[in-house]
Amino acid sequence: MQLYYGDLVPYLIPLLKGLAVSIAVSLAATAIGGAFGILLYAGRTARLNVFRVAASAYIEIIRNTPLLLQLYLVYFALPHAGVNLDPVTAGILALSINNSAYMAEIYRAGFQSVPAGLREAAAALGMSPRDTFWRVLFIPAMRNVLPAITNQTILLFLASSITSVVSLPDLMHVMMGITSTTFRTIEAFTVGGLLYFAVAFLIASFSRVVETRFIKWKVA
């Protein structure tokens, strides 16, 4: 067997377009899932028992079922309820649903890691709950969980490859198409793998820059 990457040259643009789709879908799912994760965290820590039970049940169900199953339910089951989604929308929705459950737990770990003394000090100073959250709790909590958020973001980006099973035109879908056309399986997957690695490495590097330059302090 002889490796030859020359056959992939005509497919460089499709590969980059597929990578762009993967990045766009992942960014959308990161934003939507992160925002919904905040609501889930708020529900899980709410005073009303109904909110706590609903949020906890959602988180446990999503975290303990496969992402592929969730994607199939969104793409193949929802049409039976009259909701037809295109592959891109279905992929973003499934990834967002999955991401939100993990982000809620990350937020919970972050805010629980902030010493109770900070909350007590803010209350003694007469700070409102909103000011306490943003001025006292938010920065140390985010600083504590930034590595976990970065890891989850990278995992979400890599997991986006699973959306290729519903014909979403992402990087994995393009790679599969190249292998069926050129039969250069190893070459196509090697190049695609390097592209996945490059983006994941950039995400990790950006996180380190944010951690060292913009979030200066940490509460242990």
PDB file of C-alpha atoms in Angstrom:
ATOM      1  CA  MET A   1       0.000   0.000   0.000  1.00  0.00           C
ATOM      2  CA  GLN A   2       1.394   3.373  -1.028  1.00  0.00           C
ATOM      3  CA  LEU A   3       0.159   6.625   0.434  1.00  0.00           C
ATOM      4  CA  TYR A   4      -0.413   9.461  -2.002  1.00  0.00           C
ATOM      5  CA  TYR A   5      -1.884  12.790  -0.915  1.00  0.00           C
ATOM      6  CA  GLY A   6      -1.871  14.348  -4.369  1.00  0.00           C
ATOM      7  CA  ASP A   7      -5.357  13.007  -5.065  1.00  0.00           C
ATOM      8  CA  LEU A   8      -6.669  15.187  -2.224  1.00  0.00           C
ATOM      9  CA  VAL A   9      -5.503  18.488  -3.702  1.00  0.00           C
ATOM     10  CA  PRO A  10      -8.758  19.059  -5.677  1.00  0.00           C
ATOM     11  CA  TYR A  11     -10.686  18.504  -2.441  1.00  0.00           C
ATOM     12  CA  LEU A  12      -8.904  21.062  -0.267  1.00  0.00           C
ATOM     13  CA  ILE A  13     -11.630  23.681  -0.722  1.00  0.00           C
ATOM     14  CA  PRO A  14     -14.458  21.225   0.090  1.00  0.00           C
ATOM     15  CA  LEU A  15     -12.501  20.116   3.165  1.00  0.00           C
ATOM     16  CA  LEU A  16     -12.145  23.694   4.357  1.00  0.00           C
ATOM     17  CA  LYS A  17     -15.829  24.359   3.681  1.00  0.00           C
ATOM     18  CA  GLY A  18     -16.715  21.261   5.674  1.00  0.00           C
ATOM     19  CA  LEU A  19     -14.474  22.468   8.484  1.00  0.00           C
ATOM     20  CA  ALA A  20     -16.215  25.842   8.404  1.00  0.00           C
ATOM     21  CA  VAL A  21     -19.579  24.113   8.753  1.00  0.00           C
ATOM     22  CA  SER A  22     -18.288  22.079  11.704  1.00  0.00           C
ATOM     23  CA  ILE A  23     -17.003  25.229  13.397  1.00  0.00           C
ATOM     24  CA  ALA A  24     -20.216  27.171  12.744  1.00  0.00           C
ATOM     25  CA  VAL A  25     -22.436  24.373  14.059  1.00  0.00           C
ATOM     26  CA  SER A  26     -20.225  23.964  17.125  1.00  0.00           C
ATOM     27  CA  LEU A  27     -20.193  27.693  17.863  1.00  0.00           C
ATOM     28  CA  ALA A  28     -23.967  27.874  17.631  1.00  0.00           C
ATOM     29  CA  ALA A  29     -24.395  24.849  19.885  1.00  0.00           C
ATOM     30  CA  THR A  30     -21.843  26.255  22.341  1.00  0.00           C
ATOM     31  CA  ALA A  31     -23.715  29.559  22.621  1.00  0.00           C
ATOM     32  CA  ILE A  32     -27.206  28.055  22.787  1.00  0.00           C
ATOM     33  CA  GLY A  33     -26.205  25.219  25.079  1.00  0.00           C
ATOM     34  CA  GLY A  34     -24.246  27.565  27.331  1.00  0.00           C
ATOM     35  CA  ALA A  35     -27.194  29.942  27.685  1.00  0.00           C
ATOM     36  CA  PHE A  36     -29.662  27.124  28.326  1.00  0.00           C
ATOM     37  CA  GLY A  37     -27.187  25.613  30.764  1.00  0.00           C
ATOM     38  CA  ILE A  38     -27.443  28.753  32.880  1.00  0.00           C
ATOM     39  CA  LEU A  39     -31.222  28.329  33.022  1.00  0.00           C
ATOM     40  CA  LEU A  40     -30.798  24.686  33.983  1.00  0.00           C
ATOM     41  CA  TYR A  41     -28.333  25.642  36.712  1.00  0.00           C
ATOM     42  CA  ALA A  42     -30.781  28.258  37.998  1.00  0.00           C
ATOM     43  CA  GLY A  43     -33.552  25.673  37.955  1.00  0.00           C
ATOM     44  CA  ARG A  44     -31.463  23.097  39.772  1.00  0.00           C
ATOM     45  CA  THR A  45     -30.657  25.585  42.540  1.00  0.00           C
ATOM     46  CA  ALA A  46     -34.125  27.167  42.667  1.00  0.00           C
ATOM     47  CA  ARG A  47     -36.163  27.256  45.858  1.00  0.00           C
ATOM     48  CA  LEU A  48     -39.227  25.697  44.257  1.00  0.00           C
ATOM     49  CA  ASN A  49     -39.005  21.922  44.261  1.00  0.00           C
ATOM     50  CA  VAL A  50     -40.733  21.570  40.870  1.00  0.00           C
ATOM     51  CA  PHE A  51     -37.948  23.515  39.137  1.00  0.00           C
ATOM     52  CA  ARG A  52     -35.240  21.538  40.892  1.00  0.00           C
ATOM     53  CA  VAL A  53     -36.808  18.209  39.967  1.00  0.00           C
ATOM     54  CA  ALA A  54     -37.425  19.196  36.336  1.00  0.00           C
ATOM     55  CA  ALA A  55     -33.911  20.566  35.832  1.00  0.00           C
ATOM     56  CA  SER A  56     -32.269  17.611  37.579  1.00  0.00           C
ATOM     57  CA  ALA A  57     -34.299  15.101  35.561  1.00  0.00           C
ATOM     58  CA  TYR A  58     -33.404  16.824  32.284  1.00  0.00           C
ATOM     59  CA  ILE A  59     -29.705  16.897  33.139  1.00  0.00           C
ATOM     60  CA  GLU A  60     -29.568  13.255  34.197  1.00  0.00           C
ATOM     61  CA  ILE A  61     -31.507  12.019  31.162  1.00  0.00           C
ATOM     62  CA  ILE A  62     -29.341  13.933  28.672  1.00  0.00           C
ATOM     63  CA  ARG A  63     -26.053  13.031  30.336  1.00  0.00           C
ATOM     64  CA  ASN A  64     -26.934   9.340  30.488  1.00  0.00           C
ATOM     65  CA  THR A  65     -28.142   8.806  26.936  1.00  0.00           C
ATOM     66  CA  PRO A  66     -26.004   8.753  23.763  1.00  0.00           C
ATOM     67  CA  LEU A  67     -25.671  11.889  21.680  1.00  0.00           C
ATOM     68  CA  LEU A  68     -26.406   9.816  18.583  1.00  0.00           C
ATOM     69  CA  LEU A  69     -29.743   8.772  20.080  1.00  0.00           C
ATOM     70  CA  GLN A  70     -30.584  12.399  20.825  1.00  0.00           C
ATOM     71  CA  LEU A  71     -29.697  13.372  17.261  1.00  0.00           C
ATOM     72  CA  TYR A  72     -31.879  10.598  15.840  1.00  0.00           C
ATOM     73  CA  LEU A  73     -34.798  11.682  18.015  1.00  0.00           C
ATOM     74  CA  VAL A  74     -34.470  15.268  16.824  1.00  0.00           C
ATOM     75  CA  TYR A  75     -34.024  14.440  13.147  1.00  0.00           C
ATOM     76  CA  PHE A  76     -36.162  11.321  12.696  1.00  0.00           C
ATOM     77  CA  ALA A  77     -38.721  11.431  15.536  1.00  0.00           C
ATOM     78  CA  LEU A  78     -39.767  15.075  15.477  1.00  0.00           C
ATOM     79  CA  PRO A  79     -41.186  14.816  11.916  1.00  0.00           C
ATOM     80  CA  HIS A  80     -43.768  12.392  13.316  1.00  0.00           C
ATOM     81  CA  ALA A  81     -44.897  15.282  15.527  1.00  0.00           C
ATOM     82  CA  GLY A  82     -45.071  17.609  12.531  1.00  0.00           C
ATOM     83  CA  VAL A  83     -41.666  19.246  13.116  1.00  0.00           C
ATOM     84  CA  ASN A  84     -39.377  18.842  10.126  1.00  0.00           C
ATOM     85  CA  LEU A  85     -35.830  20.134  10.544  1.00  0.00           C
ATOM     86  CA  ASP A  86     -33.059  20.365   8.000  1.00  0.00           C
ATOM     87  CA  PRO A  87     -29.764  18.612   8.878  1.00  0.00           C
ATOM     88  CA  VAL A  88     -28.027  21.821  10.020  1.00  0.00           C
ATOM     89  CA  THR A  89     -30.848  22.881  12.334  1.00  0.00           C
ATOM     90  CA  ALA A  90     -31.251  19.354  13.678  1.00  0.00           C
ATOM     91  CA  GLY A  91     -27.526  19.080  14.300  1.00  0.00           C
ATOM     92  CA  ILE A  92     -27.366  22.389  16.156  1.00  0.00           C
ATOM     93  CA  LEU A  93     -30.436  21.533  18.219  1.00  0.00           C
ATOM     94  CA  ALA A  94     -29.167  18.080  19.222  1.00  0.00           C
ATOM     95  CA  LEU A  95     -25.705  19.389  20.113  1.00  0.00           C
ATOM     96  CA  SER A  96     -27.222  22.296  22.055  1.00  0.00           C
ATOM     97  CA  ILE A  97     -29.483  19.973  24.040  1.00  0.00           C
ATOM     98  CA  ASN A  98     -26.545  17.739  24.879  1.00  0.00           C
ATOM     99  CA  ASN A  99     -24.191  20.600  25.684  1.00  0.00           C
ATOM    100  CA  SER A 100     -26.647  22.378  27.981  1.00  0.00           C
ATOM    101  CA  ALA A 101     -26.774  19.486  30.450  1.00  0.00           C
ATOM    102  CA  TYR A 102     -23.004  19.337  30.803  1.00  0.00           C
ATOM    103  CA  MET A 103     -22.675  23.112  31.012  1.00  0.00           C
ATOM    104  CA  ALA A 104     -25.247  23.244  33.809  1.00  0.00           C
ATOM    105  CA  GLU A 105     -23.121  20.884  35.877  1.00  0.00           C
ATOM    106  CA  ILE A 106     -19.989  22.879  35.082  1.00  0.00           C
ATOM    107  CA  TYR A 107     -21.688  26.078  36.255  1.00  0.00           C
ATOM    108  CA  ARG A 108     -22.883  24.339  39.409  1.00  0.00           C
ATOM    109  CA  ALA A 109     -19.381  23.137  40.213  1.00  0.00           C
ATOM    110  CA  GLY A 110     -17.988  26.610  39.554  1.00  0.00           C
ATOM    111  CA  PHE A 111     -20.341  28.527  41.807  1.00  0.00           C
ATOM    112  CA  GLN A 112     -20.166  25.909  44.544  1.00  0.00           C
ATOM    113  CA  SER A 113     -16.377  26.246  44.512  1.00  0.00           C
ATOM    114  CA  VAL A 114     -16.600  29.912  45.541  1.00  0.00           C
ATOM    115  CA  PRO A 115     -16.096  30.143  49.336  1.00  0.00           C
ATOM    116  CA  ALA A 116     -19.229  30.926  51.329  1.00  0.00           C
ATOM    117  CA  GLY A 117     -17.300  33.726  53.017  1.00  0.00           C
ATOM    118  CA  LEU A 118     -17.512  35.812  49.862  1.00  0.00           C
ATOM    119  CA  ARG A 119     -21.300  35.562  49.818  1.00  0.00           C
ATOM    120  CA  GLU A 120     -21.444  36.405  53.508  1.00  0.00           C
ATOM    121  CA  ALA A 121     -19.164  39.412  53.007  1.00  0.00           C
ATOM    122  CA  ALA A 122     -21.316  40.675  50.144  1.00  0.00           C
ATOM    123  CA  ALA A 123     -24.453  40.283  52.253  1.00  0.00           C
ATOM    124  CA  ALA A 124     -22.802  42.134  55.146  1.00  0.00           C
ATOM    125  CA  LEU A 125     -21.998  45.010  52.796  1.00  0.00           C
ATOM    126  CA  GLY A 126     -25.639  45.167  51.727  1.00  0.00           C
ATOM    127  CA  MET A 127     -24.990  44.173  48.118  1.00  0.00           C
ATOM    128  CA  SER A 128     -27.983  43.124  46.053  1.00  0.00           C
ATOM    129  CA  PRO A 129     -28.165  39.531  44.745  1.00  0.00           C
ATOM    130  CA  ARG A 130     -27.433  40.828  41.237  1.00  0.00           C
ATOM    131  CA  ASP A 131     -24.330  42.757  42.325  1.00  0.00           C
ATOM    132  CA  THR A 132     -23.212  39.819  44.445  1.00  0.00           C
ATOM    133  CA  PHE A 133     -23.471  37.520  41.447  1.00  0.00           C
ATOM    134  CA  TRP A 134     -21.638  39.725  38.951  1.00  0.00           C
ATOM    135  CA  ARG A 135     -19.111  41.485  41.207  1.00  0.00           C
ATOM    136  CA  VAL A 136     -18.314  38.819  43.753  1.00  0.00           C
ATOM    137  CA  LEU A 137     -19.149  35.338  42.456  1.00  0.00           C
ATOM    138  CA  PHE A 138     -18.923  35.402  38.684  1.00  0.00           C
ATOM    139  CA  ILE A 139     -15.194  36.005  38.139  1.00  0.00           C
ATOM    140  CA  PRO A 140     -13.845  33.439  40.640  1.00  0.00           C
ATOM    141  CA  ALA A 141     -16.433  30.877  39.531  1.00  0.00           C
ATOM    142  CA  MET A 142     -15.547  31.253  35.856  1.00  0.00           C
ATOM    143  CA  ARG A 143     -11.858  31.217  36.648  1.00  0.00           C
ATOM    144  CA  ASN A 144     -12.266  27.944  38.510  1.00  0.00           C
ATOM    145  CA  VAL A 145     -14.197  26.203  35.728  1.00  0.00           C
ATOM    146  CA  LEU A 146     -12.584  27.723  32.640  1.00  0.00           C
ATOM    147  CA  PRO A 147     -10.539  24.542  31.979  1.00  0.00           C
ATOM    148  CA  ALA A 148     -13.738  22.476  32.225  1.00  0.00           C
ATOM    149  CA  ILE A 149     -15.585  24.839  29.867  1.00  0.00           C
ATOM    150  CA  THR A 150     -12.687  24.673  27.423  1.00  0.00           C
ATOM    151  CA  ASN A 151     -12.654  20.894  27.570  1.00  0.00           C
ATOM    152  CA  GLN A 152     -16.412  20.747  27.001  1.00  0.00           C
ATOM    153  CA  THR A 153     -16.127  23.129  24.041  1.00  0.00           C
ATOM    154  CA  ILE A 154     -13.450  20.958  22.451  1.00  0.00           C
ATOM    155  CA  LEU A 155     -15.455  17.801  23.071  1.00  0.00           C
ATOM    156  CA  LEU A 156     -18.513  19.432  21.528  1.00  0.00           C
ATOM    157  CA  PHE A 157     -16.558  20.437  18.432  1.00  0.00           C
ATOM    158  CA  LEU A 158     -15.205  16.915  18.019  1.00  0.00           C
ATOM    159  CA  ALA A 159     -18.630  15.411  18.720  1.00  0.00           C
ATOM    160  CA  SER A 160     -20.110  17.537  15.949  1.00  0.00           C
ATOM    161  CA  SER A 161     -18.657  14.971  13.539  1.00  0.00           C
ATOM    162  CA  ILE A 162     -21.514  12.659  14.486  1.00  0.00           C
ATOM    163  CA  THR A 163     -23.955  14.963  12.684  1.00  0.00           C
ATOM    164  CA  SER A 164     -22.607  13.617   9.400  1.00  0.00           C
ATOM    165  CA  VAL A 165     -24.956  10.635   9.845  1.00  0.00           C
ATOM    166  CA  VAL A 166     -27.912  12.909   9.010  1.00  0.00           C
ATOM    167  CA  SER A 167     -26.110  14.290   5.931  1.00  0.00           C
ATOM    168  CA  LEU A 168     -25.024  17.548   7.538  1.00  0.00           C
ATOM    169  CA  PRO A 169     -22.221  18.774   5.217  1.00  0.00           C
ATOM    170  CA  ASP A 170     -19.539  19.013   7.911  1.00  0.00           C
ATOM    171  CA  LEU A 171     -15.901  17.985   7.758  1.00  0.00           C
ATOM    172  CA  MET A 172     -16.588  14.319   8.497  1.00  0.00           C
ATOM    173  CA  HIS A 173     -19.254  14.179   5.786  1.00  0.00           C
ATOM    174  CA  VAL A 174     -16.793  15.647   3.282  1.00  0.00           C
ATOM    175  CA  MET A 175     -14.110  13.152   4.310  1.00  0.00           C
ATOM    176  CA  MET A 176     -16.487  10.250   3.817  1.00  0.00           C
ATOM    177  CA  GLY A 177     -17.370  11.573   0.378  1.00  0.00           C
ATOM    178  CA  ILE A 178     -13.689  11.839  -0.574  1.00  0.00           C
ATOM    179  CA  THR A 179     -12.960   8.278   0.512  1.00  0.00           C
ATOM    180  CA  SER A 180     -15.837   6.927  -1.580  1.00  0.00           C
ATOM    181  CA  THR A 181     -14.573   8.834  -4.625  1.00  0.00           C
ATOM    182  CA  THR A 182     -10.780   8.491  -4.398  1.00  0.00           C
ATOM    183  CA  PHE A 183     -10.473   5.413  -2.159  1.00  0.00           C
ATOM    184  CA  ARG A 184      -7.716   7.320  -0.332  1.00  0.00           C
ATOM    185  CA  THR A 185      -9.157   6.478   3.067  1.00  0.00           C
ATOM    186  CA  ILE A 186      -6.025   6.875   5.166  1.00  0.00           C
ATOM    187  CA  GLU A 187      -5.004  10.082   3.428  1.00  0.00           C
ATOM    188  CA  ALA A 188      -8.460  11.671   3.724  1.00  0.00           C
ATOM    189  CA  PHE A 189      -8.879  10.762   7.380  1.00  0.00           C
ATOM    190  CA  THR A 190      -5.330  11.888   8.182  1.00  0.00           C
ATOM    191  CA  VAL A 191      -5.883  15.329   6.680  1.00  0.00           C
ATOM    192  CA  GLY A 192      -9.296  15.621   8.297  1.00  0.00           C
ATOM    193  CA  GLY A 193      -7.889  14.544  11.640  1.00  0.00           C
ATOM    194  CA  LEU A 194      -5.197  17.205  11.419  1.00  0.00           C
ATOM    195  CA  LEU A 195      -7.851  19.835  10.729  1.00  0.00           C
ATOM    196  CA  TYR A 196      -9.851  18.707  13.776  1.00  0.00           C
ATOM    197  CA  PHE A 197      -6.672  18.767  15.872  1.00  0.00           C
ATOM    198  CA  ALA A 198      -5.723  22.236  14.657  1.00  0.00           C
ATOM    199  CA  VAL A 199      -9.051  23.749  15.676  1.00  0.00           C
ATOM    200  CA  ALA A 200      -9.053  21.965  19.047  1.00  0.00           C
ATOM    201  CA  PHE A 201      -5.505  23.186  19.678  1.00  0.00           C
ATOM    202  CA  LEU A 202      -6.520  26.760  18.847  1.00  0.00           C
ATOM    203  CA  ILE A 203      -9.450  26.567  21.256  1.00  0.00           C
ATOM    204  CA  ALA A 204      -7.172  25.335  24.050  1.00  0.00           C
ATOM    205  CA  SER A 205      -4.579  28.014  23.277  1.00  0.00           C
ATOM    206  CA  PHE A 206      -7.208  30.770  23.268  1.00  0.00           C
ATOM    207  CA  SER A 207      -8.495  29.537  26.620  1.00  0.00           C
ATOM    208  CA  ARG A 208      -5.011  29.749  28.121  1.00  0.00           C
ATOM    209  CA  VAL A 209      -4.658  33.318  26.876  1.00  0.00           C
ATOM    210  CA  VAL A 210      -7.996  34.282  28.420  1.00  0.00           C
ATOM    211  CA  GLU A 211      -7.080  32.582  31.678  1.00  0.00           C
ATOM    212  CA  THR A 212      -3.696  34.263  32.028  1.00  0.00           C
ATOM    213  CA  ARG A 213      -4.477  37.732  30.674  1.00  0.00           C
ATOM    214  CA  PHE A 214      -8.110  38.486  31.349  1.00  0.00           C
ATOM    215  CA  ILE A 215      -8.983  36.481  34.445  1.00  0.00           C
ATOM    216  CA  LYS A 216      -6.262  37.430  36.845  1.00  0.00           C
ATOM    217  CA  TRP A 217      -7.222  35.828  40.090  1.00  0.00           C
ATOM    218  CA  LYS A 218      -8.584  32.626  41.488  1.00  0.00           C
ATOM    219  CA  VAL A 219     -10.306  31.765  44.730  1.00  0.00           C
ATOM    220  CA  ALA A 220      -9.232  28.355  46.019  1.00  0.00           C
TER     221      ALA A 220
END
